[in-house]
Short mmCIF file of C-alpha atoms and ligand atoms in Angstrom, two decimals:
data_model
loop_
_atom_site.label_atom_id
_atom_site.label_comp_id
_atom_site.label_asym_id
_atom_site.label_seq_id
_atom_site.Cartn_x
_atom_site.Cartn_y
_atom_site.Cartn_z
CA MET A 148 160.03 124.07 78.29
CA GLU A 149 160.89 126.54 81.00
CA PHE A 150 158.26 127.69 83.48
CA SER A 151 158.39 131.40 84.23
CA LEU A 152 155.69 132.93 86.40
CA ASP A 153 156.89 136.37 85.41
CA ASN A 154 156.00 135.67 81.76
CA LEU A 155 152.51 134.54 82.73
CA VAL A 156 151.34 137.38 84.96
CA ARG A 157 149.56 140.33 83.32
CA GLU A 158 151.67 143.49 83.20
CA ASN A 159 149.10 145.63 85.04
CA ILE A 160 148.97 143.11 87.90
CA LYS A 161 152.75 143.09 88.18
CA LYS A 162 152.83 146.89 88.26
CA MET A 163 149.85 147.63 90.52
CA THR A 164 150.20 148.45 94.19
CA ALA A 165 148.06 146.30 96.46
CA TYR A 166 145.60 147.97 98.82
CA SER A 167 147.20 148.46 102.19
CA SER A 168 144.73 147.99 105.02
CA ALA A 169 144.94 149.79 108.35
CA ARG A 170 145.84 146.61 110.22
CA HIS A 171 148.74 145.95 107.85
CA GLU A 172 150.51 149.15 108.69
CA TYR A 173 151.43 148.72 112.35
CA SER A 174 153.49 146.08 114.06
CA GLY A 175 153.84 145.24 117.73
CA THR A 176 151.13 145.27 120.38
CA ALA A 177 148.36 147.83 120.71
CA SER A 178 145.17 148.20 122.72
CA ILE A 179 143.47 151.22 121.24
CA PHE A 180 142.54 150.98 117.60
CA LEU A 181 141.65 154.33 116.10
CA ASP A 182 143.04 153.54 112.66
CA ALA A 183 140.26 151.93 110.61
CA ASN A 184 137.13 154.03 111.18
CA GLU A 185 135.32 151.16 112.85
CA ASN A 186 132.64 151.59 115.50
CA SER A 187 134.66 151.43 118.73
CA PHE A 188 131.63 150.65 120.92
CA GLY A 189 130.73 147.18 119.70
CA SER A 190 128.04 145.42 117.63
CA PRO A 191 124.31 145.01 118.24
CA LEU A 192 124.91 141.27 118.65
CA THR A 193 126.12 139.00 121.45
CA GLU A 194 129.39 138.48 119.56
CA ASN A 195 131.27 141.59 118.50
CA TYR A 196 132.01 142.03 114.83
CA ASN A 197 132.87 145.72 114.95
CA ARG A 198 136.52 145.09 114.01
CA TYR A 199 137.71 144.20 110.53
CA PRO A 200 138.88 140.59 110.16
CA ASP A 201 142.50 139.49 109.75
CA PRO A 202 143.09 140.13 106.02
CA LEU A 203 145.47 137.16 105.77
CA GLN A 204 143.57 134.81 108.09
CA LEU A 205 146.72 133.61 109.82
CA LYS A 206 145.14 131.63 112.68
CA LEU A 207 142.88 129.79 110.28
CA LYS A 208 145.74 129.14 107.87
CA GLU A 209 147.85 127.67 110.69
CA LYS A 210 145.06 125.22 111.42
CA ILE A 211 144.67 124.31 107.73
CA SER A 212 148.44 124.07 107.41
CA ARG A 213 148.60 121.41 110.12
CA ILE A 214 145.72 119.40 108.67
CA LYS A 215 146.90 119.57 105.05
CA GLY A 216 150.66 119.49 105.64
CA VAL A 217 151.12 122.66 103.57
CA PRO A 218 153.07 125.70 104.89
CA PHE A 219 150.77 128.70 105.43
CA GLN A 220 152.74 130.69 102.83
CA ASN A 221 151.41 128.21 100.26
CA ILE A 222 147.76 128.68 101.19
CA PHE A 223 145.27 131.22 99.82
CA LEU A 224 141.77 131.40 101.31
CA GLY A 225 138.85 132.65 99.27
CA ASN A 226 135.13 133.27 99.50
CA GLY A 227 134.57 129.73 98.21
CA SER A 228 136.98 128.20 95.70
CA ASP A 229 135.01 130.21 93.16
CA GLU A 230 136.89 133.32 94.34
CA ALA A 231 140.25 131.68 93.64
CA ILE A 232 139.05 130.63 90.17
CA ASP A 233 138.03 134.21 89.33
CA LEU A 234 141.25 135.72 90.69
CA LEU A 235 143.38 133.33 88.63
CA PHE A 236 141.70 134.73 85.52
CA ARG A 237 142.29 138.29 86.64
CA ILE A 238 145.96 137.72 87.43
CA PHE A 239 146.98 135.65 84.45
CA CYS A 240 144.60 136.24 81.55
CA GLN A 241 144.63 139.34 79.39
CA PRO A 242 141.02 140.07 78.33
CA GLY A 243 140.42 139.76 74.61
CA LYS A 244 143.77 138.05 74.05
CA ASP A 245 144.45 135.03 76.24
CA ASN A 246 142.65 131.71 76.46
CA VAL A 247 142.17 128.81 78.84
CA ILE A 248 141.43 125.13 78.28
CA ILE A 249 138.66 123.15 79.95
CA PHE A 250 137.59 119.53 79.59
CA PRO A 251 133.80 119.24 79.26
CA PRO A 252 131.68 117.98 80.81
CA THR A 253 133.02 119.78 83.85
CA TYR A 254 132.28 122.34 86.55
CA GLY A 255 130.51 125.37 85.09
CA MET A 256 132.29 128.20 86.86
CA TYR A 257 135.52 127.92 84.82
CA GLU A 258 133.62 128.99 81.71
CA VAL A 259 131.47 131.56 83.54
CA CYS A 260 134.58 133.25 84.98
CA ALA A 261 136.25 133.15 81.57
CA GLU A 262 133.28 134.84 79.92
CA MET A 263 133.07 137.41 82.70
CA ASN A 264 136.73 138.26 82.14
CA ASP A 265 136.48 138.20 78.31
CA ILE A 266 138.81 135.22 78.03
CA ALA A 267 138.37 132.65 75.24
CA VAL A 268 137.60 129.10 76.34
CA LYS A 269 139.05 126.23 74.34
CA LYS A 270 137.36 122.91 74.91
CA ALA A 271 138.95 119.48 74.73
CA PRO A 272 136.06 117.15 75.69
CA LEU A 273 136.80 114.17 77.90
CA THR A 274 136.95 110.75 76.25
CA SER A 275 133.91 108.44 76.45
CA ASP A 276 135.29 107.05 79.73
CA PHE A 277 135.61 110.63 81.04
CA GLN A 278 139.41 110.82 80.91
CA LEU A 279 141.73 113.43 79.35
CA ASP A 280 142.24 113.27 75.60
CA LEU A 281 145.93 114.17 75.68
CA ALA A 282 146.44 114.23 71.91
CA THR A 283 143.59 116.72 71.42
CA ILE A 284 144.76 118.80 74.36
CA GLU A 285 148.25 119.08 72.91
CA GLY A 286 146.82 120.46 69.67
CA THR A 287 144.63 122.92 71.58
CA ILE A 288 147.37 124.69 73.52
CA ASP A 289 148.74 127.83 71.86
CA ALA A 290 151.03 130.70 72.83
CA ASN A 291 148.17 132.55 74.56
CA THR A 292 146.94 129.59 76.64
CA LYS A 293 147.43 130.57 80.26
CA LEU A 294 145.37 128.18 82.36
CA ILE A 295 144.24 124.57 82.10
CA PHE A 296 141.47 123.44 84.46
CA VAL A 297 141.38 119.80 85.56
CA CYS A 298 138.52 118.85 87.85
CA SER A 299 139.34 115.64 89.73
CA PRO A 300 137.11 114.06 90.89
CA ASN A 301 135.19 115.63 88.05
CA ASN A 302 131.82 117.30 88.41
CA PRO A 303 129.37 116.10 86.97
CA THR A 304 130.84 112.72 85.96
CA GLY A 305 132.19 111.82 89.43
CA ASN A 306 135.36 110.00 88.34
CA SER A 307 138.95 110.90 89.17
CA ILE A 308 141.21 111.92 86.30
CA ASN A 309 144.23 109.64 85.82
CA ARG A 310 147.07 111.06 87.85
CA ASN A 311 149.67 110.25 85.20
CA ASP A 312 147.74 112.28 82.64
CA ILE A 313 147.62 115.29 84.98
CA GLU A 314 151.37 114.96 85.43
CA VAL A 315 151.84 114.90 81.65
CA LEU A 316 150.13 118.29 81.55
CA LEU A 317 152.19 119.59 84.46
CA ASN A 318 155.41 118.50 82.76
CA ASN A 319 154.59 119.82 79.30
CA PHE A 320 152.50 122.96 79.73
CA ASP A 321 154.24 126.18 80.66
CA GLY A 322 151.07 127.87 81.93
CA LEU A 323 149.24 126.94 85.12
CA VAL A 324 147.48 123.62 85.65
CA ILE A 325 144.64 124.13 88.13
CA VAL A 326 143.52 120.88 89.71
CA ASP A 327 140.14 121.32 91.37
CA GLU A 328 139.94 118.77 94.19
CA ALA A 329 136.60 119.93 95.66
CA TYR A 330 135.54 116.27 96.11
CA ILE A 331 138.92 114.80 97.08
CA ASN A 332 137.78 113.69 100.57
CA TYR A 333 135.53 111.09 98.95
CA ALA A 334 138.11 109.82 96.46
CA LYS A 335 140.27 106.72 96.40
CA GLN A 336 142.81 108.72 94.41
CA LYS A 337 145.16 110.79 96.57
CA THR A 338 145.46 114.57 96.56
CA LEU A 339 148.20 116.14 94.44
CA ILE A 340 149.30 118.28 97.41
CA PRO A 341 152.61 116.36 97.80
CA GLU A 342 153.47 117.34 94.20
CA LEU A 343 153.32 121.07 94.96
CA THR A 344 157.05 121.14 95.70
CA GLU A 345 157.71 119.43 92.37
CA TYR A 346 155.62 121.65 90.07
CA PRO A 347 155.76 125.47 90.21
CA ASN A 348 152.85 125.56 87.72
CA LEU A 349 150.44 123.55 89.90
CA VAL A 350 147.50 125.14 91.71
CA ILE A 351 145.25 122.88 93.79
CA LEU A 352 141.77 123.98 94.79
CA GLN A 353 139.90 122.49 97.72
CA THR A 354 136.86 123.67 99.66
CA LEU A 355 135.06 123.36 102.98
CA SER A 356 131.76 123.25 101.05
CA LYS A 357 131.60 119.51 100.43
CA ALA A 358 132.88 116.87 102.89
CA TRP A 359 133.36 119.46 105.64
CA GLY A 360 129.69 120.41 105.49
CA LEU A 361 130.27 124.16 105.48
CA ALA A 362 128.94 125.36 102.11
CA GLY A 363 127.14 128.20 103.89
CA LEU A 364 130.34 129.64 105.38
CA ARG A 365 132.01 130.12 101.97
CA LEU A 366 135.58 129.02 102.45
CA GLY A 367 137.71 127.79 99.58
CA MET A 368 141.41 126.99 99.60
CA ALA A 369 144.08 127.29 96.94
CA PHE A 370 147.44 125.61 97.46
CA ALA A 371 150.37 126.66 95.27
CA GLY A 372 153.94 127.93 95.22
CA GLN A 373 154.42 131.11 97.23
CA PRO A 374 154.82 133.43 94.20
CA ILE A 375 151.34 132.43 92.98
CA ILE A 376 149.84 132.77 96.48
CA ASP A 377 151.41 136.23 96.80
CA TYR A 378 149.67 137.35 93.60
CA LEU A 379 146.31 135.96 94.81
CA ASN A 380 146.73 137.96 98.02
CA LYS A 381 147.71 141.02 96.05
CA VAL A 382 144.48 141.15 94.04
CA LYS A 383 141.87 139.83 96.49
CA TYR A 384 139.45 142.11 98.33
CA PRO A 385 141.28 143.20 101.49
CA TYR A 386 138.88 141.47 103.91
CA ASN A 387 137.62 138.64 101.74
CA ILE A 388 136.99 136.18 104.59
CA ASN A 389 134.71 137.57 107.27
CA THR A 390 135.34 137.20 111.01
CA ALA A 391 132.45 134.78 111.59
CA THR A 392 133.69 132.47 108.85
CA GLN A 393 137.25 132.56 110.19
CA GLN A 394 136.12 131.75 113.75
CA LEU A 395 133.63 129.07 112.79
CA ALA A 396 136.04 127.41 110.35
CA ILE A 397 138.72 127.19 113.08
CA GLU A 398 136.16 125.58 115.38
CA ALA A 399 134.94 123.17 112.69
CA LEU A 400 138.44 122.09 111.69
CA GLY A 401 138.92 120.83 115.25
CA ASN A 402 136.00 118.48 114.77
CA ILE A 403 137.40 116.08 112.21
CA SER A 404 135.76 112.91 113.55
CA SER A 405 132.20 113.77 112.51
CA VAL A 406 133.48 114.73 109.06
CA ASN A 407 135.26 111.40 108.72
CA ASN A 408 132.10 109.54 109.78
CA TRP A 409 129.92 111.39 107.27
CA THR A 410 132.44 110.74 104.51
CA LYS A 411 132.52 107.02 105.32
CA THR A 412 128.71 106.83 105.41
CA THR A 413 128.45 108.77 102.14
CA VAL A 414 130.77 106.29 100.40
CA GLU A 415 128.79 103.33 101.79
CA GLN A 416 125.50 104.91 100.78
CA LYS A 417 126.86 105.55 97.29
CA ASP A 418 127.49 101.81 96.87
CA TRP A 419 124.02 101.03 98.19
CA LEU A 420 122.37 103.56 95.88
CA LYS A 421 124.28 102.20 92.92
CA GLU A 422 123.03 98.65 93.59
CA GLU A 423 119.45 99.81 94.08
CA LEU A 424 119.50 102.01 90.97
CA LEU A 425 120.81 99.19 88.82
CA GLU A 426 117.73 97.12 89.81
CA LEU A 427 115.48 99.67 88.09
CA THR A 428 114.56 98.78 84.51
CA PHE A 429 114.91 102.34 83.21
CA VAL A 430 118.43 102.84 84.62
CA GLU A 431 121.10 102.19 81.99
CA THR A 432 124.41 103.17 83.61
CA VAL A 433 125.57 104.27 87.01
CA TYR A 434 128.99 105.75 86.30
CA PRO A 435 131.87 105.06 88.71
CA SER A 436 132.17 107.90 91.21
CA ASP A 437 134.94 109.10 93.51
CA ALA A 438 132.71 111.96 94.72
CA ASN A 439 129.59 112.49 96.88
CA PHE A 440 127.29 112.20 93.88
CA ILE A 441 126.63 109.81 91.04
CA LEU A 442 125.86 110.39 87.41
CA VAL A 443 123.12 108.05 86.24
CA ARG A 444 122.14 107.46 82.64
CA MET A 445 118.54 106.37 82.17
CA LYS A 446 115.66 106.25 79.76
CA ASP A 447 113.71 109.53 79.79
CA ALA A 448 115.91 111.39 82.28
CA LYS A 449 113.94 114.60 81.82
CA LYS A 450 110.63 112.91 82.61
CA ILE A 451 112.12 111.27 85.68
CA TYR A 452 113.57 114.58 86.79
CA SER A 453 110.09 116.17 86.63
CA TYR A 454 108.51 113.16 88.34
CA LEU A 455 110.97 113.41 91.24
CA SER A 456 110.67 117.16 91.61
CA ALA A 457 106.86 116.86 91.74
CA LYS A 458 107.47 114.60 94.74
CA GLY A 459 109.76 117.20 96.33
CA ILE A 460 113.00 115.39 95.46
CA ILE A 461 115.39 117.60 93.54
CA VAL A 462 118.30 116.13 91.57
CA ARG A 463 120.34 117.78 88.81
CA ASP A 464 119.34 117.21 85.21
CA ARG A 465 122.53 117.09 83.14
CA SER A 466 120.84 115.80 79.95
CA SER A 467 121.77 118.83 77.90
CA VAL A 468 125.47 118.56 78.77
CA ILE A 469 127.96 116.96 76.37
CA LEU A 470 128.54 113.22 77.09
CA CYS A 471 125.79 113.33 79.74
CA GLU A 472 122.77 112.78 77.48
CA ASN A 473 119.82 111.36 79.43
CA SER A 474 121.74 111.62 82.69
CA LEU A 475 120.83 112.87 86.13
CA ARG A 476 123.40 113.82 88.74
CA ILE A 477 122.30 112.66 92.16
CA THR A 478 123.93 113.86 95.37
CA ILE A 479 124.26 111.16 98.04
CA GLY A 480 121.89 112.11 100.85
CA THR A 481 121.35 110.71 104.33
CA PRO A 482 120.34 107.01 104.44
CA GLU A 483 116.71 108.08 104.99
CA GLU A 484 116.77 110.50 102.03
CA ASN A 485 118.36 107.88 99.80
CA LYS A 486 115.71 105.34 100.80
CA GLN A 487 112.96 107.80 99.91
CA LEU A 488 114.60 108.50 96.56
CA ILE A 489 114.72 104.79 95.73
CA GLU A 490 111.11 104.28 96.91
CA ALA A 491 109.98 107.12 94.65
CA LEU A 492 111.90 105.69 91.68
CA LYS A 493 110.48 102.20 92.25
CA ASN A 494 107.00 103.73 91.96
CA TYR A 495 107.80 105.41 88.66
CA THR A 496 105.65 103.96 85.94
CA GLY A 497 106.64 106.15 82.99
N1 PMP B 64 134.72 123.09 92.26
C1 PMP B 64 133.84 122.12 91.97
C2 PMP B 64 134.27 121.00 91.10
C3 PMP B 64 132.53 122.19 92.44
O1 PMP B 64 131.66 121.22 92.10
C4 PMP B 64 132.14 123.27 93.25
C5 PMP B 64 130.75 123.43 93.80
N2 PMP B 64 129.73 122.88 93.14
C6 PMP B 64 133.09 124.24 93.53
C7 PMP B 64 134.36 124.13 93.03
C8 PMP B 64 132.73 125.48 94.31
O2 PMP B 64 133.07 125.35 95.61
P1 PMP B 64 132.93 126.55 96.62
O3 PMP B 64 131.66 126.32 97.37
O4 PMP B 64 134.15 126.41 97.47
O5 PMP B 64 132.93 127.84 95.85
#
């Protein structure tokens, strides 16, 4: 099997000319910018946002590069990792012809983006212990399969996918393997970032929306070989990351210690919640989790979901999802929130 990016990219994407923004077209220093039809006076705010943002977010990428140990040429930044997911479809999948493979139960946006782009979704459900079913996957791949999505740690099950199995895919599939590591900061399993130099078909997704506590800023990261990153930059909206997000993300990335403390507390609280939940007679299984949430199988999940929401506590009902029958997905909250959740559940009488 020979990996060739050229064979994977859609012809129209190869041929198209990327939008060239005003700020791309000059080099050197300048002090008067009359090139982009901005308002030269300022903004009706204390901070000025009258100028367009850096289209390639270089300062922010340098910061991420140092933290992640990935050269900036191997980093794409998106409006959440959801943007990167959508762009991968647009670059690699020919509507009405190509297909992708997902492993349910998993994150919903892979399928939503596929449907939006008129791409067929082939499903190879996880095994009963939420791992890859390699034999089934092998039989699912065909000549038009372009992308395989592996979510690890997986949402909504919480577990990490065996690294060896991911490497089997990387070694045997000549399309792209996208490993979504949104929850990696909470995991015992290590990131696949060091393998980027090994596998030209690997794309890793991470986000500032989870452990970094910045879901409202919308900043997702894709790490991959430079040819893939260049295509992502070619098709993205020219100014996809706004100035405020770029500035605030740079500031936040300098503040790693609070993030580390929250992550540590979240992991401790997860263990505590698990013990408390297992004391409850209606709880059947608390699945192992490498993420900041736990999937809990119980009697009457739907009734318990309604009971909790009537008390103002909102969890995610996953009962209708394959392999998650009668299961709720519970995000780990602050110690106080978790205590209130357990108190409420202890008072549940059916
Ligand atoms: N991947 C996974 C597995 C997720 O669970 C989520 C958010 N629920 C995302 C990606 C989306 O992240 P972002 O906020 O960066 O778009």
